[in-house]
XYZ file of N, CA and C in Angstrom:
675
model
N 15.385 -5.395 -7.259
C 16.099 -5.062 -6.029
C 15.805 -6.129 -4.987
N 16.791 -6.793 -4.503
C 16.621 -7.827 -3.486
C 17.221 -7.344 -2.178
N 16.392 -7.225 -1.152
C 16.839 -6.743 0.145
C 16.161 -7.550 1.232
N 16.720 -7.491 2.416
C 16.076 -8.109 3.564
C 15.711 -6.986 4.524
N 14.429 -6.810 4.734
C 13.987 -5.752 5.631
C 12.866 -6.267 6.516
N 12.682 -5.596 7.622
C 11.512 -5.828 8.466
C 10.812 -4.492 8.597
N 9.571 -4.445 8.170
C 8.793 -3.214 8.256
C 8.256 -3.071 9.675
N 8.558 -1.950 10.331
C 8.070 -1.702 11.685
C 6.722 -0.999 11.621
N 5.733 -1.578 12.299
C 4.378 -1.040 12.257
C 3.852 -0.771 13.662
N 2.770 0.001 13.737
C 2.110 0.318 15.002
C 1.781 -0.975 15.755
N 2.207 -1.062 16.993
C 2.022 -2.284 17.770
C 0.567 -2.564 18.106
N -0.290 -1.553 17.968
C -1.709 -1.757 18.223
C -2.393 -2.581 17.148
N -1.715 -2.793 16.027
C -2.305 -3.555 14.925
C -2.271 -5.059 15.180
N -1.420 -5.491 16.094
C -1.272 -6.925 16.331
C -1.121 -7.205 17.818
N -1.348 -8.449 18.184
C -1.147 -8.881 19.563
C 0.289 -9.351 19.750
N 0.758 -10.095 18.758
C 2.139 -10.589 18.740
C 2.725 -10.290 17.374
N 3.935 -9.732 17.337
C 4.550 -9.326 16.075
C 4.712 -10.541 15.154
N 3.953 -10.577 14.048
C 3.996 -11.760 13.183
C 5.291 -11.905 12.388
N 6.009 -10.814 12.187
C 7.231 -10.891 11.392
C 8.384 -11.545 12.138
N 8.193 -11.795 13.441
C 9.275 -12.333 14.266
C 9.255 -13.851 14.409
N 8.278 -14.517 13.805
C 8.219 -15.974 13.943
C 7.840 -16.614 12.623
N 8.160 -17.884 12.499
C 7.839 -18.630 11.283
C 6.330 -18.695 11.081
N 5.578 -18.977 12.145
C 4.127 -19.050 12.035
C 3.551 -17.690 11.657
N 4.051 -16.641 12.288
C 3.557 -15.300 11.985
C 3.800 -14.916 10.534
N 4.996 -15.205 10.038
C 5.301 -14.899 8.639
C 4.434 -15.741 7.698
N 4.124 -16.958 8.123
C 3.252 -17.825 7.341
C 1.826 -17.252 7.286
N 1.397 -16.685 8.404
C 0.085 -16.041 8.457
C 0.035 -14.874 7.471
N 1.080 -14.050 7.475
C 1.141 -12.918 6.546
C 1.128 -13.412 5.104
N 1.997 -14.354 4.810
C 2.136 -14.855 3.440
C 0.828 -15.397 2.893
N 0.196 -16.269 3.638
C -0.992 -16.949 3.111
C -2.253 -16.093 3.216
N -2.292 -15.155 4.144
C -3.439 -14.237 4.176
C -3.438 -13.354 2.937
N -2.256 -12.933 2.494
C -2.159 -12.143 1.262
C -2.654 -12.962 0.071
N -2.173 -14.192 -0.022
C -2.567 -15.040 -1.149
C -4.066 -15.327 -1.134
N -4.627 -15.572 0.040
C -6.038 -15.941 0.131
C -6.970 -14.748 -0.060
N -6.614 -13.594 0.508
C -7.450 -12.408 0.314
C -7.442 -11.996 -1.154
N -6.278 -12.102 -1.787
C -6.197 -11.783 -3.216
C -7.053 -12.739 -4.041
N -7.063 -14.005 -3.668
C -7.804 -15.001 -4.450
C -9.303 -14.957 -4.189
N -9.706 -14.845 -2.916
C -11.117 -14.993 -2.562
C -11.821 -13.675 -2.235
N -11.066 -12.628 -1.929
C -11.662 -11.384 -1.475
C -11.743 -11.340 0.039
N -11.787 -10.131 0.593
C -11.737 -9.966 2.042
C -12.977 -10.538 2.726
N -14.154 -10.368 2.118
C -15.380 -10.833 2.751
C -15.384 -12.349 2.943
N -14.878 -13.079 1.965
C -14.902 -14.550 2.021
C -13.717 -15.119 2.803
N -12.749 -14.275 3.086
C -11.578 -14.711 3.843
C -11.924 -14.825 5.325
N -11.544 -15.942 5.952
C -11.754 -16.122 7.388
C -10.505 -16.729 8.019
N -10.381 -16.540 9.319
C -9.272 -17.155 10.043
C -9.389 -18.687 10.025
N -10.618 -19.178 9.974
C -10.805 -20.629 9.910
C -10.205 -21.192 8.622
N -10.480 -20.527 7.494
C -9.926 -20.969 6.214
C -8.410 -20.817 6.204
N -7.922 -19.737 6.796
C -6.476 -19.514 6.854
C -5.794 -20.599 7.682
N -6.415 -20.966 8.799
C -5.837 -21.996 9.657
C -5.701 -23.316 8.912
N -6.724 -23.685 8.147
C -6.659 -24.913 7.351
C -5.526 -24.820 6.336
N -5.394 -23.656 5.685
C -4.383 -23.469 4.640
C -2.968 -23.620 5.182
N -2.721 -23.106 6.382
C -1.361 -23.133 6.923
C -1.129 -24.323 7.862
N -2.150 -25.178 8.022
C -1.998 -26.349 8.872
C -1.862 -26.012 10.334
N -2.647 -25.021 10.778
C -2.585 -24.590 12.167
C -4.006 -24.518 12.723
N -4.214 -23.723 13.754
C -5.529 -23.582 14.370
C -5.951 -22.121 14.360
N -7.257 -21.882 14.443
C -7.751 -20.513 14.551
C -7.170 -19.832 15.784
N -7.102 -20.571 16.867
C -6.591 -20.001 18.118
C -5.175 -19.464 17.947
N -4.356 -20.159 17.168
C -2.979 -19.703 16.966
C -2.939 -18.396 16.188
N -3.879 -18.209 15.259
C -3.939 -16.964 14.480
C -4.408 -15.819 15.371
N -5.386 -16.122 16.250
C -5.885 -15.091 17.167
C -4.830 -14.667 18.183
N -3.787 -15.438 18.332
C -2.692 -15.000 19.206
C -1.871 -13.892 18.549
N -2.031 -13.737 17.241
C -1.313 -12.687 16.508
C -2.212 -11.490 16.180
N -3.450 -11.773 15.787
C -4.359 -10.699 15.377
C -5.715 -10.866 16.055
N -6.242 -9.754 16.548
C -7.524 -9.784 17.251
C -8.673 -10.154 16.322
N -8.607 -9.687 15.069
C -9.648 -9.980 14.091
C -9.094 -9.744 12.687
N -9.887 -10.093 11.674
C -9.369 -9.997 10.314
C -9.307 -8.545 9.827
N -10.084 -7.654 10.431
C -9.976 -6.234 10.067
C -8.593 -5.700 10.422
N -8.106 -6.034 11.620
C -6.772 -5.574 12.021
C -5.682 -6.244 11.188
N -5.931 -7.474 10.754
C -4.986 -8.112 9.835
C -4.929 -7.353 8.521
N -6.087 -6.952 7.988
C -6.104 -6.159 6.759
C -5.374 -4.832 6.974
N -5.628 -4.185 8.096
C -4.934 -2.933 8.404
C -3.429 -3.145 8.470
N -3.012 -4.255 9.042
C -1.583 -4.581 9.101
C -1.009 -4.681 7.694
N -1.687 -5.405 6.816
C -1.193 -5.600 5.460
C -1.134 -4.285 4.688
N -2.168 -3.468 4.818
C -2.203 -2.186 4.110
C -1.118 -1.265 4.650
N -0.940 -1.258 5.969
C 0.135 -0.454 6.565
C 1.501 -0.934 6.086
N 1.657 -2.240 5.966
C 2.926 -2.778 5.468
C 3.211 -2.220 4.085
N 2.188 -2.181 3.247
C 2.381 -1.673 1.886
C 2.706 -0.186 1.898
N 2.013 0.594 2.707
C 2.323 2.027 2.810
C 3.775 2.238 3.221
N 4.221 1.479 4.222
C 5.605 1.609 4.678
C 6.586 1.138 3.606
N 6.212 0.112 2.866
C 7.056 -0.383 1.792
C 7.253 0.688 0.724
N 6.174 1.374 0.336
C 6.270 2.440 -0.658
C 7.129 3.579 -0.121
N 6.926 3.930 1.136
C 7.731 5.000 1.737
C 9.208 4.614 1.759
N 9.481 3.359 2.046
C 10.871 2.879 2.041
C 11.478 3.012 0.646
N 10.730 2.608 -0.367
C 11.234 2.711 -1.741
C 11.516 4.162 -2.112
N 10.621 5.058 -1.713
C 10.806 6.476 -2.025
C 12.095 7.000 -1.379
N 12.265 6.717 -0.105
C 13.453 7.212 0.594
C 14.733 6.627 -0.003
N 14.683 5.359 -0.354
C 15.860 4.710 -0.938
C 16.157 5.261 -2.335
N 15.106 5.408 -3.138
C 15.300 5.808 -4.539
C 15.611 7.293 -4.715
N 15.233 8.113 -3.720
C 15.505 9.556 -3.840
C 16.733 9.989 -3.053
N 17.408 9.028 -2.470
C 18.610 9.363 -1.702
C 19.635 10.061 -2.600
N 20.177 11.166 -2.124
C 21.190 11.949 -2.845
C 20.647 12.652 -4.094
N 19.313 12.733 -4.220
C 18.691 13.491 -5.312
C 18.261 14.852 -4.767
N 18.771 15.921 -5.340
C 18.467 17.270 -4.850
C 17.352 17.953 -5.638
N 17.250 17.678 -6.913
C 16.253 18.320 -7.760
C 14.852 17.816 -7.402
N 13.954 18.686 -6.885
C 12.624 18.230 -6.468
C 11.784 17.677 -7.612
N 11.959 18.209 -8.824
C 11.205 17.681 -9.969
C 11.628 16.249 -10.267
N 12.913 16.013 -10.199
C 13.416 14.654 -10.393
C 12.929 13.746 -9.265
N 12.924 14.284 -8.041
C 12.429 13.518 -6.902
C 10.990 13.066 -7.119
N 10.147 13.972 -7.592
C 8.744 13.628 -7.777
C 8.568 12.594 -8.880
N 9.379 12.689 -9.918
C 9.345 11.662 -10.961
C 9.712 10.289 -10.391
N 10.712 10.275 -9.504
C 11.126 9.016 -8.874
C 10.040 8.511 -7.932
N 9.385 9.432 -7.221
C 8.283 9.055 -6.334
C 7.168 8.387 -7.124
N 6.804 8.984 -8.238
C 5.748 8.411 -9.078
C 6.163 7.041 -9.595
N 7.418 6.915 -9.983
C 7.913 5.606 -10.426
C 7.846 4.603 -9.276
N 8.151 5.041 -8.069
C 8.082 4.160 -6.904
C 6.645 3.719 -6.635
N 5.693 4.639 -6.810
C 4.277 4.295 -6.640
C 3.883 3.124 -7.540
N 4.236 3.231 -8.814
C 3.753 2.239 -9.781
C 4.605 0.973 -9.803
N 5.838 1.062 -9.312
C 6.712 -0.112 -9.344
C 6.742 -0.857 -8.013
N 6.061 -0.323 -6.989
C 6.073 -0.965 -5.674
C 5.421 -2.335 -5.700
N 4.628 -2.596 -6.741
C 3.939 -3.884 -6.849
C 4.859 -5.005 -7.336
N 6.070 -4.657 -7.749
C 6.999 -5.699 -8.211
C 7.511 -6.499 -7.022
N 7.561 -7.806 -7.188
C 7.991 -8.678 -6.096
C 9.439 -8.419 -5.715
N 9.680 -8.433 -4.411
C 11.036 -8.326 -3.896
C 11.393 -9.652 -3.243
N 12.285 -10.434 -3.851
C 12.594 -11.765 -3.316
C 13.235 -11.748 -1.945
N 13.705 -10.596 -1.502
C 14.308 -10.499 -0.182
C 13.302 -10.536 0.953
N 12.020 -10.281 0.653
C 10.958 -10.395 1.655
C 10.106 -11.580 1.236
N 10.536 -12.757 1.627
C 9.959 -13.992 1.087
C 8.507 -14.194 1.486
N 8.096 -13.637 2.625
C 6.741 -13.882 3.111
C 5.730 -12.841 2.616
N 6.166 -11.903 1.775
C 5.249 -10.911 1.210
C 5.351 -10.932 -0.306
N 4.250 -11.246 -0.947
C 4.152 -11.142 -2.400
C 3.635 -9.734 -2.699
N 4.554 -8.835 -3.064
C 4.171 -7.430 -3.239
C 3.158 -7.226 -4.356
N 3.233 -8.042 -5.379
C 2.291 -7.926 -6.486
C 0.867 -8.209 -6.029
N 0.692 -9.286 -5.271
C -0.644 -9.634 -4.784
C -1.085 -8.683 -3.677
N -0.137 -8.209 -2.873
C -0.486 -7.226 -1.849
C -0.956 -5.929 -2.504
N -0.305 -5.551 -3.599
C -0.750 -4.377 -4.340
C -2.180 -4.566 -4.839
N -2.514 -5.753 -5.302
C -3.877 -6.035 -5.750
C -4.869 -5.879 -4.604
N -4.463 -6.301 -3.416
C -5.327 -6.156 -2.240
C -5.513 -4.687 -1.893
N -4.419 -3.923 -1.906
C -4.506 -2.490 -1.606
C -5.433 -1.795 -2.598
N -5.352 -2.171 -3.868
C -6.190 -1.565 -4.897
C -7.654 -1.951 -4.741
N -7.915 -3.227 -4.484
C -9.283 -3.735 -4.460
C -9.941 -3.653 -3.084
N -9.149 -3.782 -2.023
C -9.712 -3.897 -0.678
C -9.208 -2.824 0.287
N -8.207 -2.048 -0.135
C -7.518 -1.149 0.792
C -8.408 -0.151 1.500
N -9.388 0.394 0.787
C -10.261 1.404 1.404
C -11.094 0.829 2.548
N -11.284 -0.503 2.538
C -12.037 -1.136 3.623
C -11.288 -1.035 4.945
N -9.999 -0.737 4.869
C -9.202 -0.592 6.080
C -9.520 0.698 6.821
N -9.979 1.722 6.092
C -10.246 3.005 6.762
C -11.594 3.622 6.439
N -12.356 3.083 5.490
C -13.734 3.525 5.265
C -14.646 2.706 6.180
N -14.519 2.953 7.481
C -15.271 2.211 8.488
C -15.808 3.174 9.541
N -16.731 2.676 10.352
C -17.293 3.476 11.443
C -16.264 3.715 12.548
N -15.221 2.900 12.563
C -14.215 3.004 13.622
C -13.015 3.850 13.217
N -13.087 4.515 12.075
C -11.903 5.187 11.538
C -11.356 6.247 12.495
N -12.226 7.024 13.136
C -11.742 8.083 14.029
C -11.056 7.494 15.262
N -11.658 6.450 15.794
C -11.063 5.772 16.952
C -9.712 5.176 16.578
N -9.664 4.531 15.427
C -8.413 3.903 14.993
C -7.374 4.956 14.622
N -7.830 6.064 14.084
C -6.912 7.167 13.772
C -6.264 7.702 15.038
N -7.060 7.797 16.120
C -6.527 8.296 17.391
C -5.469 7.362 17.967
N -5.497 6.101 17.534
C -4.495 5.126 17.980
C -3.260 5.107 17.079
N -3.290 5.937 16.040
C -2.129 6.025 15.152
C -2.069 4.964 14.081
N -3.222 4.331 13.787
C -3.220 3.234 12.828
C -2.987 3.678 11.386
N -3.096 4.973 11.125
C -2.920 5.467 9.759
C -1.695 6.376 9.622
N -0.833 6.295 10.611
C 0.364 7.138 10.601
C 1.246 6.837 9.401
N 1.305 5.573 8.989
C 2.146 5.200 7.851
C 1.693 5.910 6.583
N 0.379 5.989 6.396
C -0.156 6.683 5.211
C 0.084 8.182 5.331
N -0.094 8.724 6.525
C 0.146 10.153 6.747
C 1.609 10.493 6.478
N 2.520 9.630 6.928
C 3.944 9.866 6.682
C 4.255 9.843 5.194
N 3.618 8.907 4.494
C 3.802 8.818 3.042
C 3.316 10.099 2.369
N 2.131 10.564 2.756
C 1.575 11.790 2.175
C 2.452 12.999 2.493
N 2.970 13.037 3.705
C 3.821 14.166 4.095
C 5.120 14.177 3.292
N 5.712 13.006 3.099
C 6.939 12.898 2.309
C 6.736 13.456 0.908
N 5.626 13.060 0.276
C 5.353 13.487 -1.094
C 4.960 14.959 -1.136
N 4.160 15.406 -0.179
C 3.702 16.798 -0.176
C 4.860 17.779 -0.020
N 5.886 17.401 0.727
C 7.059 18.268 0.895
C 7.774 18.478 -0.433
N 7.865 17.423 -1.228
C 8.512 17.533 -2.536
C 7.659 18.398 -3.462
N 6.353 18.230 -3.402
C 5.447 19.051 -4.207
C 5.616 20.533 -3.863
N 5.722 20.819 -2.574
C 5.897 22.207 -2.127
C 7.259 22.757 -2.540
N 8.272 21.897 -2.574
C 9.582 22.338 -3.066
C 9.495 22.770 -4.527
N 8.717 22.046 -5.304
C 8.568 22.380 -6.727
C 7.792 23.669 -6.903
N 6.694 23.787 -6.168
C 5.838 24.972 -6.286
C 5.354 25.385 -4.902
N 6.055 26.314 -4.241
C 5.703 26.723 -2.887
C 4.317 27.364 -2.777
N 3.752 27.822 -3.889
C 2.436 28.472 -3.842
C 1.285 27.508 -4.139
N 1.595 26.262 -4.431
C 0.533 25.291 -4.728
C -0.280 25.035 -3.461
N -1.599 25.171 -3.575
C -2.464 25.182 -2.391
C -2.813 23.796 -1.859
N -2.615 22.768 -2.633
C -3.150 21.464 -2.238
C -2.095 20.341 -2.278
N -0.970 20.512 -1.603
C 0.098 19.509 -1.699
C -0.282 18.147 -1.120
N -1.003 18.125 0.012
C -1.396 16.843 0.589
C -2.450 16.150 -0.272
N -3.387 16.923 -0.780
C -4.427 16.355 -1.637
C -3.821 15.756 -2.899
N -2.865 16.456 -3.481
C -2.212 15.934 -4.673
C -1.396 14.694 -4.341
N -0.718 14.712 -3.204
C 0.096 13.566 -2.795
C -0.757 12.303 -2.667
N -1.884 12.407 -1.955
C -2.729 11.229 -1.767
C -3.416 10.827 -3.073
N -3.776 11.800 -3.897
C -4.416 11.474 -5.165
C -3.463 10.775 -6.123
N -2.209 11.179 -6.129
C -1.229 10.502 -6.985
C -1.079 9.043 -6.566
N -1.021 8.813 -5.249
C -0.892 7.439 -4.766
C -2.134 6.616 -5.090
N -3.312 7.178 -4.804
C -4.551 6.438 -5.054
C -4.748 6.184 -6.550
N -4.412 7.171 -7.374
C -4.546 6.986 -8.822
C -3.607 5.909 -9.335
N -2.420 5.828 -8.770
C -1.469 4.816 -9.220
C -2.018 3.416 -9.006
N -2.862 3.257 -7.987
C -3.493 1.965 -7.725
C -4.807 1.808 -8.484
N -5.658 2.840 -8.399
C -7.012 2.720 -8.945
C -7.039 2.606 -10.459
N -6.155 3.318 -11.143
C -6.210 3.302 -12.599
C -5.873 1.923 -13.165
N -4.960 1.221 -12.529
C -4.658 -0.144 -12.956
C -5.843 -1.061 -12.643
N -6.456 -0.856 -11.478
C -7.641 -1.647 -11.109
C -8.767 -1.404 -12.107
N -8.994 -0.140 -12.440
C -10.045 0.185 -13.410
C -9.756 -0.454 -14.765
N -8.507 -0.405 -15.176
C -8.146 -0.964 -16.484
C -8.516 -2.441 -16.582
N -8.420 -3.150 -15.456
C -8.704 -4.588 -15.460
C -10.178 -4.900 -15.236
N -10.878 -4.024 -14.487
C -12.227 -4.387 -14.067
C -13.318 -3.406 -14.502
N -12.987 -2.121 -14.609
C -13.966 -1.094 -14.987
C -13.349 -0.186 -16.048
N -13.080 -0.732 -17.219
C -12.303 -0.011 -18.240
C -12.924 1.294 -18.718
N -14.233 1.456 -18.549
C -14.877 2.702 -18.968
C -14.556 3.865 -18.025
N -13.880 3.575 -16.914
C -13.536 4.617 -15.946
C -12.100 5.110 -16.090
N -11.395 4.618 -17.090
C -9.988 5.014 -17.241
C -9.592 5.035 -18.710
N -8.509 5.750 -18.978
C -7.917 5.746 -20.321
C -6.739 4.783 -20.400
N -6.430 4.122 -19.278
C -5.342 3.157 -19.234
C -5.828 1.836 -19.819
N -5.014 1.230 -20.643
C -5.379 -0.033 -21.270
C -4.585 -1.173 -20.660
N -5.275 -2.224 -20.257
C -4.578 -3.381 -19.701
C -3.816 -4.149 -20.773
N -4.120 -3.849 -22.039
C -3.433 -4.537 -23.130
C -2.088 -3.911 -23.462
N -1.867 -2.710 -22.944
C -0.577 -2.038 -23.141
C 0.285 -2.274 -21.891
N 1.438 -1.592 -21.837
C 2.252 -1.649 -20.629
C 1.620 -0.690 -19.617
N 0.693 -1.221 -18.830
C -0.140 -0.373 -17.981
C 0.658 0.397 -16.939
N 1.716 -0.208 -16.395
C 2.509 0.483 -15.386
C 3.181 1.714 -15.987
N 3.788 1.568 -17.155
C 4.413 2.711 -17.824
C 3.372 3.758 -18.200
N 2.192 3.282 -18.604
C 1.134 4.204 -19.017
C 0.631 5.032 -17.831
N 0.447 4.386 -16.701
C 0.021 5.100 -15.495
C 1.090 6.085 -15.054
N 2.338 5.668 -15.100
C 3.432 6.565 -14.726
C 3.458 7.802 -15.624
N 3.284 7.607 -16.907
C 3.260 8.739 -17.845
C 2.084 9.657 -17.557
N 0.926 9.083 -17.239
C -0.259 9.876 -16.946
C -0.066 10.721 -15.687
N 0.488 10.121 -14.630
C 0.702 10.860 -13.386
C 1.709 11.988 -13.589
N 2.745 11.730 -14.342
C 3.718 12.788 -14.631
C 3.086 13.913 -15.450
N 2.175 13.569 -16.329
C 1.463 14.574 -17.125
C 0.647 15.482 -16.209
N -0.110 14.889 -15.287
C -0.923 15.686 -14.362
C -0.054 16.594 -13.500
N 1.046 16.048 -13.014
C 1.954 16.828 -12.169
C 2.504 18.023 -12.932
N 2.918 17.794 -14.160
C 3.480 18.882 -14.961
C 2.445 19.984 -15.188
N 1.195 19.614 -15.409
C 0.146 20.597 -15.663
C -0.248 21.351 -14.383
N -0.259 20.664 -13.277
C -0.737 21.258 -12.020
C 0.302 22.108 -11.302
N 1.566 21.752 -11.464
C 2.592 22.398 -10.662
C 3.386 23.461 -11.396
N 2.911 23.858 -12.572
C 3.558 24.954 -13.287
C 3.357 26.232 -12.493
N 4.443 26.824 -12.060
C 4.356 28.015 -11.210
C 3.874 29.225 -12.000
């Protein structure tokens, strides 16, 4: 699917909207590539400035620090998944079919979309899987939550939980299941590549299809009324 979109995010995540300028889009593009290659701890604005042929000061005009840059990237991915869900479930009335499409959207969101040239969705997915929890497993999480920095994830969970409730109105844990399905779609692939003893998913098989089948299996078992 090739589309041209601009993901709208909480303005508190940035000083200047990076998606509106060539330099800003370059910052997004190369920060994704560098964090994926080196890891968040080793990533610095100084290294990014060298990579894009700019200055640290120019990057600080867009982002206050690298934590907020990571939050921006993770929020972008959450919004991207939510966009795929809304697009793919349009005109679908059957909630069971909707949830199957949602699960497919979870596992296929990592596929590159050439219409968003400055975001490599595959590498961003790797960052979300490997580094994403660092965006909200922090001492500042409550303060940042009060600023609405996690609204994109909450909206995603709410979208999925509503479909779960449509399938089984008596199911007690729709939000928990919604977030677990999303986290499992990321973590199980990560485990398959790095901690194989923690998963039944094999990186030698078609891991995306395997994860999708596993999530659908859990849903079928849990949501039987």
